[in-house]
Amino acid sequence: MAQKKESFLTRILQLFFPRDDAEAIKKRHLKALAKEISKNKFSKWYKPSSEELQPQMARFFFELYKIVGPARALLASAASSKVLKSITVEQNLSKRQHQIREKLTPEVIKERAKTTNQKELSIQVQKEFDAFMREFDGKKIDEIDTQYRQLNEFIHFVLFDYYFFLKKFDPALPEDKFSYTPNFATVNGEYLKDELKDFIVVLNGLSLDANWEKLFAIITAYKNVQPVNAPLWKKHLSLLNDVRRSHILEKIIQHITKDTAYTVEISPFTEKVTDDYLKQIERSIDNTLRDIVMEQKNSQVAMLVQRVFGNVISSGTKNYNPRSNAAFEKRGLEGYIYADAMNYLKSFLVEYFKSDIRALSDLILVRGQWTQQVLSAEYSESYHNLMHISTKLLEFDEKLSEVSEMGVKFRTLLSRMEREKEAGRQVQKHLDTVNEAALKLLKVAIKNIMTLGNAIKNCIADYDKPHRDLLQNWKEIEQHSEKPIREWMTAVYTKIYNFIMLEQVVLKKED
């Protein structure tokens, strides 16, 4: 709403006539305005001579209050309701669109994921969403957006504070008692001029020719109750139209404020609920598919962890671990992004590599008589590399303890982040360095574990041959083995295979 302070004509006249003459012209304008009001169909609403609003105006507002007042609580938060916006669109969907929409809910997509692989499901869902969107042509979108605009106009009309307005005419008026018989008195127009301006905005913004059956059906679907007495509302629309066309309220305000140039401007309604609705569905689909992938990965990780470590991981990293990330995440930082993968690596090297794999490798490498020294050398190199990596991993983890140089830096900088932006940049810089070192260790370790696993796989294949040609002394190895050598090699290879799978899934998830 825009309000002009002084008419253009009045300002021009002030340039050529004395101030007294300009004031005289203004008085004549106000007198003419008072005459216009007296001839208006709603002249009994306002008495220009005393600038008082009359009980007849109050009765008009009281009738409106009885019609729309019961809906105020119902629609109190409706103007910002995402649910109402969605319902407005969904009330206009075709039968086919409703069928497709049901298939695109998070619950249904997750159910479909149980019987369809993730890649195929993504393709299916995208095709269905494209088909759903194609039915929204320009005409349909305009109709829906217009419907919501009209609905929004009605909501603001209902939410006008009729009770506050009417209480000025009858201080004894009880709120929400629509059977009450009021005793209205005259009111000085100055007391209610701002409220009248607000009402003009909601009245002028109202689409009186809207399809009220459809609009009320949307509200009923939203709140499961009819918002107003529809026949009574429709009967009152012609009166609202007469009031608006007569401009009686604008004229009254012009007279009260002595501003004969007062006009009301309605801000254009630009909200596009159809576009927002489609974007909301698209986001929901993307998030659901992402959740499915994450859930599948988490499930896969849990299964592989069980296969590799059983129920307890007792020898993980002490400092570069998931628990340490709480301090970073609290300040919006990712922290140690390879914490899970490093935790599993440390446990594998300590609990399994240095025990079972080491015992088997010592037996095969020390006692084994290899015919292909290249394969023997690869096995030996990967084995000794992993011994070295175990030491490096321990040193890496220890350098992040609370009393270490880096640990102290992190603690100090994190405490200063709220006061100093530079502290946050320094934390991130150190995190990048630490995470890069962790990833490098992981890649080297996994590469060597894979090489070692392939060597054991070759040994199993050789053992199963009728004529063995990789190791010449399997009988001697069997004699010095603590357990059946074939079962032992298979158990070790299976453990290595599951561990490599675990690390690959975890690293992909963390990236």
Short mmCIF file of C-alpha atoms in Angstrom, two decimals:
data_model
loop_
_atom_site.label_atom_id
_atom_site.label_comp_id
_atom_site.label_asym_id
_atom_site.label_seq_id
_atom_site.Cartn_x
_atom_site.Cartn_y
_atom_site.Cartn_z
CA MET A 1 0.00 0.00 0.00
CA ALA A 2 1.37 3.46 -0.94
CA GLN A 3 0.05 6.71 0.48
CA LYS A 4 0.69 10.09 -1.18
CA LYS A 5 1.08 13.00 1.18
CA GLU A 6 -0.24 15.82 -0.98
CA SER A 7 -2.07 16.02 -4.28
CA PHE A 8 -0.10 17.14 -7.34
CA LEU A 9 -2.72 19.81 -8.05
CA THR A 10 -2.37 21.22 -4.53
CA ARG A 11 1.42 21.53 -4.91
CA ILE A 12 1.06 23.32 -8.28
CA LEU A 13 -1.46 25.75 -6.84
CA GLN A 14 0.91 26.53 -3.98
CA LEU A 15 3.45 27.83 -6.51
CA PHE A 16 1.05 30.50 -7.82
CA PHE A 17 -1.20 31.29 -4.90
CA PRO A 18 -0.54 32.26 -1.30
CA ARG A 19 -0.65 29.51 1.28
CA ASP A 20 -4.07 30.68 2.46
CA ASP A 21 -5.47 30.23 -1.06
CA ALA A 22 -3.99 26.70 -1.28
CA GLU A 23 -5.59 25.82 2.05
CA ALA A 24 -8.88 27.25 0.82
CA ILE A 25 -8.68 25.06 -2.29
CA LYS A 26 -7.96 22.04 -0.11
CA LYS A 27 -10.99 22.82 2.04
CA ARG A 28 -13.14 23.04 -1.08
CA HIS A 29 -11.84 19.64 -2.16
CA LEU A 30 -12.69 18.16 1.23
CA LYS A 31 -16.12 19.75 1.11
CA ALA A 32 -16.69 18.23 -2.31
CA LEU A 33 -15.48 14.90 -0.96
CA ALA A 34 -17.92 15.11 1.95
CA LYS A 35 -20.68 15.72 -0.57
CA GLU A 36 -19.59 12.66 -2.57
CA ILE A 37 -19.72 10.55 0.58
CA SER A 38 -23.21 11.84 1.42
CA LYS A 39 -24.45 10.71 -2.01
CA ASN A 40 -22.76 7.33 -1.80
CA LYS A 41 -24.80 4.16 -1.34
CA PHE A 42 -23.01 3.65 1.97
CA SER A 43 -23.26 7.27 3.16
CA LYS A 44 -24.62 6.19 6.56
CA TRP A 45 -21.22 4.63 7.44
CA TYR A 46 -19.52 7.98 8.04
CA LYS A 47 -20.50 11.45 9.22
CA PRO A 48 -18.14 14.01 7.58
CA SER A 49 -19.13 16.91 9.80
CA SER A 50 -17.89 15.15 12.95
CA GLU A 51 -15.51 12.75 11.19
CA GLU A 52 -17.15 9.84 12.99
CA LEU A 53 -17.61 6.25 11.85
CA GLN A 54 -21.21 5.19 12.33
CA PRO A 55 -22.82 2.03 13.80
CA GLN A 56 -24.02 1.09 10.30
CA MET A 57 -20.38 0.51 9.27
CA ALA A 58 -19.85 -1.61 12.38
CA ARG A 59 -22.86 -3.74 11.48
CA PHE A 60 -21.36 -4.42 8.04
CA PHE A 61 -18.09 -5.55 9.64
CA PHE A 62 -19.96 -7.58 12.27
CA GLU A 63 -21.76 -9.55 9.55
CA LEU A 64 -18.41 -10.28 7.96
CA TYR A 65 -17.01 -11.25 11.36
CA LYS A 66 -19.80 -13.78 11.87
CA ILE A 67 -19.12 -15.33 8.46
CA VAL A 68 -15.31 -15.52 8.44
CA GLY A 69 -14.52 -15.24 12.16
CA PRO A 70 -14.83 -19.00 12.85
CA ALA A 71 -12.20 -19.64 10.15
CA ARG A 72 -9.54 -17.37 11.72
CA ALA A 73 -8.11 -20.03 14.03
CA LEU A 74 -8.39 -22.58 11.25
CA LEU A 75 -6.29 -20.48 8.85
CA ALA A 76 -3.98 -18.77 11.35
CA SER A 77 -0.82 -20.30 9.89
CA ALA A 78 -2.18 -21.24 6.47
CA ALA A 79 -0.50 -18.42 4.53
CA SER A 80 2.93 -19.98 5.15
CA SER A 81 1.82 -23.61 5.13
CA LYS A 82 3.77 -25.86 2.76
CA VAL A 83 1.08 -28.48 3.22
CA LEU A 84 -1.63 -26.14 1.92
CA LYS A 85 0.50 -25.30 -1.11
CA SER A 86 0.99 -28.99 -1.86
CA ILE A 87 -2.73 -29.70 -1.44
CA THR A 88 -3.56 -26.88 -3.86
CA VAL A 89 -1.47 -28.57 -6.54
CA GLU A 90 -2.61 -32.09 -5.68
CA GLN A 91 -6.29 -31.13 -5.92
CA ASN A 92 -5.60 -30.44 -9.59
CA LEU A 93 -3.70 -33.63 -10.45
CA SER A 94 -5.12 -36.03 -13.03
CA LYS A 95 -5.93 -39.64 -12.10
CA ARG A 96 -2.71 -40.78 -13.79
CA GLN A 97 -0.67 -38.19 -11.93
CA HIS A 98 -2.12 -39.36 -8.61
CA GLN A 99 -1.09 -42.91 -9.46
CA ILE A 100 2.45 -41.83 -10.33
CA ARG A 101 2.67 -39.57 -7.28
CA GLU A 102 1.91 -42.50 -4.97
CA LYS A 103 4.87 -44.39 -6.45
CA LEU A 104 7.22 -41.46 -5.80
CA THR A 105 6.74 -41.12 -2.03
CA PRO A 106 9.82 -41.93 0.12
CA GLU A 107 8.06 -44.90 1.73
CA VAL A 108 7.13 -46.52 -1.58
CA ILE A 109 10.54 -45.86 -3.17
CA LYS A 110 12.27 -47.48 -0.17
CA GLU A 111 9.93 -50.46 -0.43
CA ARG A 112 10.72 -50.80 -4.13
CA ALA A 113 14.44 -50.73 -3.30
CA LYS A 114 14.03 -54.09 -1.55
CA THR A 115 13.34 -55.85 -4.85
CA THR A 116 15.07 -53.57 -7.40
CA ASN A 117 18.75 -52.74 -7.63
CA GLN A 118 19.65 -49.14 -6.95
CA LYS A 119 20.71 -48.23 -10.51
CA GLU A 120 17.56 -49.66 -12.11
CA LEU A 121 15.38 -48.03 -9.44
CA SER A 122 16.92 -44.60 -10.16
CA ILE A 123 16.16 -45.00 -13.89
CA GLN A 124 12.56 -46.09 -13.19
CA VAL A 125 11.90 -43.23 -10.77
CA GLN A 126 13.34 -40.63 -13.16
CA LYS A 127 11.10 -41.86 -16.00
CA GLU A 128 8.06 -41.74 -13.72
CA PHE A 129 8.87 -38.22 -12.53
CA ASP A 130 9.33 -37.05 -16.14
CA ALA A 131 5.89 -38.48 -17.02
CA PHE A 132 4.40 -36.77 -13.95
CA MET A 133 5.85 -33.40 -14.99
CA ARG A 134 4.77 -33.59 -18.62
CA GLU A 135 1.11 -33.13 -17.68
CA PHE A 136 1.87 -29.72 -16.19
CA ASP A 137 1.48 -27.59 -19.31
CA GLY A 138 1.46 -23.79 -19.18
CA LYS A 139 -2.33 -23.57 -18.88
CA LYS A 140 -2.51 -25.99 -15.97
CA ILE A 141 0.33 -24.28 -14.15
CA ASP A 142 -1.36 -20.87 -14.54
CA GLU A 143 -4.66 -22.27 -13.25
CA ILE A 144 -3.03 -23.78 -10.16
CA ASP A 145 -0.95 -20.69 -9.37
CA THR A 146 -4.03 -18.46 -9.83
CA GLN A 147 -6.00 -20.73 -7.54
CA TYR A 148 -3.37 -20.47 -4.82
CA ARG A 149 -3.18 -16.69 -5.24
CA GLN A 150 -6.95 -16.45 -4.76
CA LEU A 151 -6.71 -18.77 -1.78
CA ASN A 152 -4.00 -16.57 -0.28
CA GLU A 153 -6.17 -13.51 -0.81
CA PHE A 154 -9.08 -15.17 0.99
CA ILE A 155 -6.82 -16.21 3.90
CA HIS A 156 -5.61 -12.63 4.40
CA PHE A 157 -9.19 -11.39 4.20
CA VAL A 158 -10.20 -13.85 6.92
CA LEU A 159 -7.19 -12.95 9.08
CA PHE A 160 -8.07 -9.25 9.20
CA ASP A 161 -8.60 -8.40 12.89
CA TYR A 162 -12.37 -7.85 12.83
CA TYR A 163 -12.65 -8.24 16.58
CA PHE A 164 -10.18 -5.42 17.35
CA PHE A 165 -11.95 -3.21 14.82
CA LEU A 166 -15.45 -3.90 16.20
CA LYS A 167 -14.42 -3.54 19.84
CA LYS A 168 -13.87 0.16 19.19
CA PHE A 169 -17.61 0.42 18.46
CA ASP A 170 -18.69 -1.84 21.33
CA PRO A 171 -16.13 -2.30 24.17
CA ALA A 172 -18.32 -5.06 25.68
CA LEU A 173 -18.08 -7.21 22.55
CA PRO A 174 -16.88 -10.73 23.51
CA GLU A 175 -14.40 -12.44 21.18
CA ASP A 176 -15.69 -15.30 19.02
CA LYS A 177 -19.26 -15.01 20.42
CA PHE A 178 -21.06 -14.69 17.11
CA SER A 179 -24.55 -14.94 18.61
CA TYR A 180 -23.94 -11.79 20.66
CA THR A 181 -26.20 -8.81 19.99
CA PRO A 182 -23.87 -5.79 19.83
CA ASN A 183 -24.60 -2.27 20.93
CA PHE A 184 -22.53 -0.18 18.53
CA ALA A 185 -21.75 3.48 19.09
CA THR A 186 -20.05 6.05 16.86
CA VAL A 187 -16.23 6.14 16.79
CA ASN A 188 -13.83 8.95 15.93
CA GLY A 189 -12.49 8.08 12.47
CA GLU A 190 -8.94 8.94 13.53
CA TYR A 191 -8.94 5.91 15.86
CA LEU A 192 -9.58 3.40 13.08
CA LYS A 193 -8.06 4.96 9.97
CA ASP A 194 -5.09 2.56 9.91
CA GLU A 195 -7.35 -0.47 10.35
CA LEU A 196 -9.56 0.77 7.51
CA LYS A 197 -6.52 1.09 5.27
CA ASP A 198 -5.55 -2.52 6.10
CA PHE A 199 -9.06 -3.70 5.30
CA ILE A 200 -9.06 -1.92 1.93
CA VAL A 201 -5.89 -3.82 1.03
CA VAL A 202 -7.42 -7.23 1.80
CA LEU A 203 -10.75 -6.29 0.20
CA ASN A 204 -9.23 -4.91 -3.00
CA GLY A 205 -6.95 -7.94 -3.21
CA LEU A 206 -9.83 -10.40 -3.00
CA SER A 207 -10.85 -12.16 -6.26
CA LEU A 208 -14.60 -11.96 -5.83
CA ASP A 209 -15.25 -14.01 -8.98
CA ALA A 210 -13.07 -16.95 -7.86
CA ASN A 211 -14.29 -20.54 -8.04
CA TRP A 212 -15.17 -20.75 -4.35
CA GLU A 213 -16.23 -24.42 -4.50
CA LYS A 214 -12.69 -25.37 -5.52
CA LEU A 215 -11.04 -23.03 -3.03
CA PHE A 216 -13.14 -24.27 -0.12
CA ALA A 217 -12.51 -27.87 -1.22
CA ILE A 218 -8.76 -27.22 -0.93
CA ILE A 219 -9.16 -25.80 2.58
CA THR A 220 -11.42 -28.69 3.56
CA ALA A 221 -8.76 -31.14 2.33
CA TYR A 222 -6.18 -29.16 4.34
CA LYS A 223 -8.11 -28.94 7.63
CA ASN A 224 -10.84 -31.54 7.16
CA VAL A 225 -13.54 -28.94 7.84
CA GLN A 226 -15.48 -26.42 5.75
CA PRO A 227 -13.89 -22.97 6.40
CA VAL A 228 -17.07 -20.84 6.19
CA ASN A 229 -20.77 -21.14 5.49
CA ALA A 230 -20.45 -21.24 1.69
CA PRO A 231 -24.00 -20.06 0.77
CA LEU A 232 -23.79 -17.17 3.24
CA TRP A 233 -20.34 -16.19 1.93
CA LYS A 234 -21.50 -16.21 -1.69
CA LYS A 235 -24.55 -14.16 -0.76
CA HIS A 236 -22.26 -11.57 0.84
CA LEU A 237 -19.94 -11.33 -2.18
CA SER A 238 -22.25 -8.96 -4.07
CA LEU A 239 -22.22 -6.58 -1.09
CA LEU A 240 -18.42 -6.72 -0.93
CA ASN A 241 -18.34 -5.96 -4.63
CA ASP A 242 -20.63 -2.94 -4.12
CA VAL A 243 -18.42 -1.62 -1.33
CA ARG A 244 -15.30 -1.99 -3.45
CA ARG A 245 -16.83 -0.38 -6.55
CA SER A 246 -18.24 2.53 -4.54
CA HIS A 247 -14.75 3.37 -3.12
CA ILE A 248 -16.55 4.49 0.02
CA LEU A 249 -13.75 3.34 2.31
CA GLU A 250 -11.07 5.18 0.32
CA LYS A 251 -13.18 8.33 0.36
CA ILE A 252 -13.68 8.07 4.13
CA ILE A 253 -9.93 7.74 4.69
CA GLN A 254 -9.26 10.66 2.35
CA HIS A 255 -11.63 12.78 4.40
CA ILE A 256 -10.31 11.66 7.80
CA THR A 257 -6.65 12.18 6.83
CA LYS A 258 -7.33 15.33 4.74
CA ASP A 259 -5.43 13.63 1.93
CA THR A 260 -7.67 13.69 -1.12
CA ALA A 261 -5.00 11.95 -3.22
CA TYR A 262 -4.84 8.86 -1.02
CA THR A 263 -4.81 5.65 -3.07
CA VAL A 264 -4.15 1.99 -2.34
CA GLU A 265 -1.62 -0.08 -4.26
CA ILE A 266 -1.75 -3.88 -4.06
CA SER A 267 1.60 -5.63 -4.25
CA PRO A 268 1.60 -8.25 -7.02
CA PHE A 269 1.51 -11.88 -5.88
CA THR A 270 4.42 -13.67 -7.52
CA GLU A 271 4.61 -17.02 -5.73
CA LYS A 272 4.79 -20.01 -8.10
CA VAL A 273 3.48 -22.92 -6.06
CA THR A 274 3.53 -25.43 -8.93
CA ASP A 275 7.25 -24.93 -9.57
CA ASP A 276 7.95 -25.14 -5.85
CA TYR A 277 5.86 -28.32 -5.58
CA LEU A 278 7.74 -30.05 -8.41
CA LYS A 279 11.11 -28.99 -6.99
CA GLN A 280 10.03 -30.34 -3.60
CA ILE A 281 9.17 -33.74 -5.12
CA GLU A 282 12.46 -33.79 -7.03
CA ARG A 283 14.41 -33.01 -3.84
CA SER A 284 12.48 -35.69 -1.97
CA ILE A 285 13.29 -38.27 -4.66
CA ASP A 286 16.98 -37.33 -4.70
CA ASN A 287 17.20 -37.47 -0.90
CA THR A 288 15.36 -40.80 -0.76
CA LEU A 289 17.60 -42.42 -3.39
CA ARG A 290 20.64 -41.02 -1.57
CA ASP A 291 19.33 -42.44 1.72
CA ILE A 292 18.79 -45.82 0.09
CA VAL A 293 22.38 -45.86 -1.18
CA MET A 294 23.62 -44.81 2.26
CA GLU A 295 21.49 -47.43 4.03
CA GLN A 296 22.68 -50.13 1.65
CA LYS A 297 26.29 -49.10 2.21
CA ASN A 298 25.80 -49.00 5.98
CA SER A 299 24.23 -52.45 5.86
CA GLN A 300 27.07 -53.72 3.67
CA VAL A 301 29.65 -52.18 6.01
CA ALA A 302 28.00 -53.76 9.06
CA MET A 303 27.98 -57.18 7.36
CA LEU A 304 31.66 -56.91 6.32
CA VAL A 305 32.74 -55.63 9.75
CA GLN A 306 31.07 -58.69 11.29
CA ARG A 307 32.86 -61.00 8.86
CA VAL A 308 36.26 -59.42 9.45
CA PHE A 309 36.21 -58.51 13.14
CA GLY A 310 33.25 -60.30 14.65
CA ASN A 311 31.34 -58.41 17.36
CA VAL A 312 34.18 -56.31 18.79
CA ILE A 313 36.79 -53.99 17.25
CA SER A 314 39.26 -53.73 20.11
CA SER A 315 42.43 -52.29 18.56
CA GLY A 316 41.31 -49.30 16.50
CA THR A 317 42.94 -45.89 16.24
CA LYS A 318 43.07 -43.91 19.47
CA ASN A 319 43.09 -40.37 18.06
CA TYR A 320 42.27 -40.40 14.33
CA ASN A 321 38.89 -42.01 14.92
CA PRO A 322 35.15 -41.19 14.55
CA ARG A 323 34.83 -40.17 18.23
CA SER A 324 37.36 -37.37 17.72
CA ASN A 325 35.17 -35.74 15.08
CA ALA A 326 32.63 -34.36 17.55
CA ALA A 327 34.80 -31.33 18.34
CA PHE A 328 35.19 -30.52 14.64
CA GLU A 329 31.56 -31.15 13.67
CA LYS A 330 30.41 -28.86 16.49
CA ARG A 331 32.11 -26.02 14.59
CA GLY A 332 30.87 -27.03 11.15
CA LEU A 333 33.99 -28.95 10.05
CA GLU A 334 34.10 -32.48 8.67
CA GLY A 335 37.13 -33.44 10.77
CA TYR A 336 38.91 -36.73 10.12
CA ILE A 337 37.12 -37.85 6.96
CA TYR A 338 38.87 -41.24 6.72
CA ALA A 339 38.44 -42.07 10.40
CA ASP A 340 36.40 -45.26 9.88
CA ALA A 341 38.72 -46.64 7.22
CA MET A 342 41.81 -45.94 9.37
CA ASN A 343 40.12 -47.44 12.41
CA TYR A 344 39.46 -50.68 10.51
CA LEU A 345 42.99 -50.74 9.06
CA LYS A 346 44.63 -50.40 12.46
CA SER A 347 42.43 -53.17 13.87
CA PHE A 348 43.15 -55.46 10.92
CA LEU A 349 46.91 -54.97 11.11
CA VAL A 350 47.08 -55.45 14.88
CA GLU A 351 44.48 -58.15 15.42
CA TYR A 352 44.85 -60.22 12.30
CA PHE A 353 47.88 -59.37 10.15
CA LYS A 354 50.36 -59.61 13.02
CA SER A 355 48.87 -62.89 14.19
CA ASP A 356 47.23 -65.24 11.71
CA ILE A 357 48.52 -63.74 8.44
CA ARG A 358 52.02 -63.36 9.90
CA ALA A 359 52.11 -67.00 11.07
CA LEU A 360 50.89 -68.29 7.69
CA SER A 361 53.24 -66.03 5.75
CA ASP A 362 56.25 -67.06 7.83
CA LEU A 363 55.41 -70.69 7.09
CA ILE A 364 54.93 -70.24 3.34
CA LEU A 365 57.74 -67.74 2.76
CA VAL A 366 60.36 -69.24 5.10
CA ARG A 367 59.77 -72.94 4.49
CA GLY A 368 58.26 -72.73 1.04
CA GLN A 369 60.48 -73.63 -1.91
CA TRP A 370 59.19 -71.32 -4.66
CA THR A 371 59.77 -72.10 -8.32
CA GLN A 372 58.77 -68.56 -9.38
CA GLN A 373 60.92 -66.14 -7.45
CA VAL A 374 59.08 -63.11 -8.85
CA LEU A 375 55.87 -64.18 -7.12
CA SER A 376 57.77 -65.03 -3.97
CA ALA A 377 59.44 -61.60 -4.02
CA GLU A 378 56.08 -59.81 -4.47
CA TYR A 379 54.64 -61.73 -1.54
CA SER A 380 57.67 -61.01 0.63
CA GLU A 381 57.76 -57.33 -0.31
CA SER A 382 54.06 -56.76 0.43
CA TYR A 383 54.43 -58.62 3.73
CA HIS A 384 57.39 -56.49 4.90
CA ASN A 385 55.76 -53.30 3.59
CA LEU A 386 52.73 -54.00 5.77
CA MET A 387 54.96 -54.49 8.81
CA HIS A 388 56.44 -51.07 8.09
CA ILE A 389 53.00 -49.52 7.47
CA SER A 390 51.81 -50.84 10.85
CA THR A 391 54.58 -48.86 12.52
CA LYS A 392 53.85 -45.77 10.41
CA LEU A 393 50.15 -45.94 11.28
CA LEU A 394 50.90 -46.06 15.00
CA GLU A 395 53.21 -43.05 14.65
CA PHE A 396 50.59 -41.16 12.60
CA ASP A 397 47.90 -41.81 15.21
CA GLU A 398 50.16 -40.84 18.11
CA LYS A 399 50.96 -37.48 16.47
CA LEU A 400 47.27 -36.54 16.93
CA SER A 401 47.07 -37.18 20.67
CA GLU A 402 45.93 -34.35 22.92
CA VAL A 403 49.47 -33.69 24.15
CA SER A 404 51.08 -33.82 20.67
CA GLU A 405 52.03 -30.70 18.75
CA MET A 406 49.16 -31.14 16.28
CA GLY A 407 46.69 -32.07 19.02
CA VAL A 408 47.51 -28.86 20.91
CA LYS A 409 47.17 -26.82 17.69
CA PHE A 410 43.72 -28.25 16.98
CA ARG A 411 42.50 -27.67 20.54
CA THR A 412 43.81 -24.07 20.61
CA LEU A 413 42.52 -23.10 17.17
CA LEU A 414 39.09 -24.67 17.73
CA SER A 415 38.67 -22.63 20.91
CA ARG A 416 39.47 -19.42 18.97
CA MET A 417 37.21 -20.09 15.98
CA GLU A 418 34.21 -18.18 17.35
CA ARG A 419 36.35 -15.04 17.69
CA GLU A 420 38.77 -15.37 14.77
CA LYS A 421 37.95 -16.37 11.19
CA GLU A 422 41.61 -17.03 10.54
CA ALA A 423 41.59 -19.74 13.23
CA GLY A 424 38.95 -21.65 11.23
CA ARG A 425 41.04 -21.44 8.06
CA GLN A 426 44.09 -22.72 9.95
CA VAL A 427 42.12 -25.66 11.37
CA GLN A 428 40.91 -26.61 7.89
CA LYS A 429 44.45 -26.32 6.49
CA HIS A 430 45.81 -28.69 9.16
CA LEU A 431 42.87 -31.06 8.65
CA ASP A 432 43.58 -31.21 4.92
CA THR A 433 47.21 -32.13 5.61
CA VAL A 434 46.27 -34.82 8.15
CA ASN A 435 43.54 -36.30 5.93
CA GLU A 436 45.87 -36.41 2.91
CA ALA A 437 48.44 -38.31 4.98
CA ALA A 438 45.73 -40.72 6.20
CA LEU A 439 44.52 -41.39 2.65
CA LYS A 440 48.06 -42.00 1.45
CA LEU A 441 48.61 -44.56 4.22
CA LEU A 442 45.31 -46.26 3.40
CA LYS A 443 46.04 -46.53 -0.31
CA VAL A 444 49.52 -47.98 0.23
CA ALA A 445 48.25 -50.42 2.87
CA ILE A 446 45.30 -51.62 0.76
CA LYS A 447 47.53 -52.08 -2.29
CA ASN A 448 49.94 -54.25 -0.31
CA ILE A 449 47.16 -56.25 1.36
CA MET A 450 45.69 -56.96 -2.09
CA THR A 451 49.09 -58.13 -3.35
CA LEU A 452 49.46 -60.37 -0.31
CA GLY A 453 45.95 -61.73 -0.80
CA ASN A 454 46.62 -62.51 -4.47
CA ALA A 455 49.79 -64.38 -3.46
CA ILE A 456 47.83 -66.56 -1.04
CA LYS A 457 45.16 -67.09 -3.71
CA ASN A 458 47.89 -68.34 -6.08
CA CYS A 459 49.12 -70.70 -3.35
CA ILE A 460 45.60 -72.11 -2.91
CA ALA A 461 45.28 -72.63 -6.68
CA ASP A 462 48.69 -74.35 -6.76
CA TYR A 463 47.81 -76.58 -3.80
CA ASP A 464 44.65 -77.76 -5.60
CA LYS A 465 46.51 -78.74 -8.79
CA PRO A 466 47.24 -82.40 -9.53
CA HIS A 467 50.80 -81.37 -10.43
CA ARG A 468 51.91 -78.48 -8.23
CA ASP A 469 54.43 -76.12 -9.77
CA LEU A 470 54.51 -72.96 -7.63
CA LEU A 471 55.81 -74.46 -4.37
CA GLN A 472 57.84 -77.71 -4.46
CA ASN A 473 57.48 -78.77 -0.81
CA TRP A 474 53.81 -78.70 0.14
CA LYS A 475 54.24 -81.92 2.18
CA GLU A 476 56.88 -80.28 4.38
CA ILE A 477 54.71 -77.18 4.80
CA GLU A 478 51.78 -79.37 5.83
CA GLN A 479 53.91 -81.10 8.45
CA HIS A 480 54.88 -77.80 10.09
CA SER A 481 51.42 -76.19 9.84
CA GLU A 482 49.42 -75.65 13.05
CA LYS A 483 46.15 -76.45 11.20
CA PRO A 484 45.09 -77.96 7.87
CA ILE A 485 46.99 -75.77 5.39
CA ARG A 486 44.24 -75.63 2.74
CA GLU A 487 41.62 -74.48 5.27
CA TRP A 488 44.07 -72.02 6.82
CA MET A 489 44.96 -70.39 3.47
CA THR A 490 41.29 -70.21 2.49
CA ALA A 491 40.34 -68.59 5.84
CA VAL A 492 43.13 -66.01 5.50
CA TYR A 493 42.29 -65.21 1.88
CA THR A 494 38.57 -64.86 2.75
CA LYS A 495 39.42 -62.52 5.62
CA ILE A 496 41.65 -60.41 3.34
CA TYR A 497 39.00 -60.33 0.60
CA ASN A 498 36.29 -59.17 3.04
CA PHE A 499 38.63 -56.56 4.50
CA ILE A 500 39.45 -55.11 1.07
CA MET A 501 35.72 -55.01 0.27
CA LEU A 502 35.07 -53.27 3.59
CA GLU A 503 37.68 -50.58 2.97
CA GLN A 504 36.50 -49.96 -0.60
CA VAL A 505 32.88 -49.50 0.53
CA VAL A 506 33.88 -47.25 3.46
CA LEU A 507 36.20 -45.08 1.36
CA LYS A 508 33.57 -44.69 -1.35
CA LYS A 509 31.03 -43.74 1.30
CA GLU A 510 33.39 -41.23 2.94
CA ASP A 511 34.28 -39.64 -0.40
#
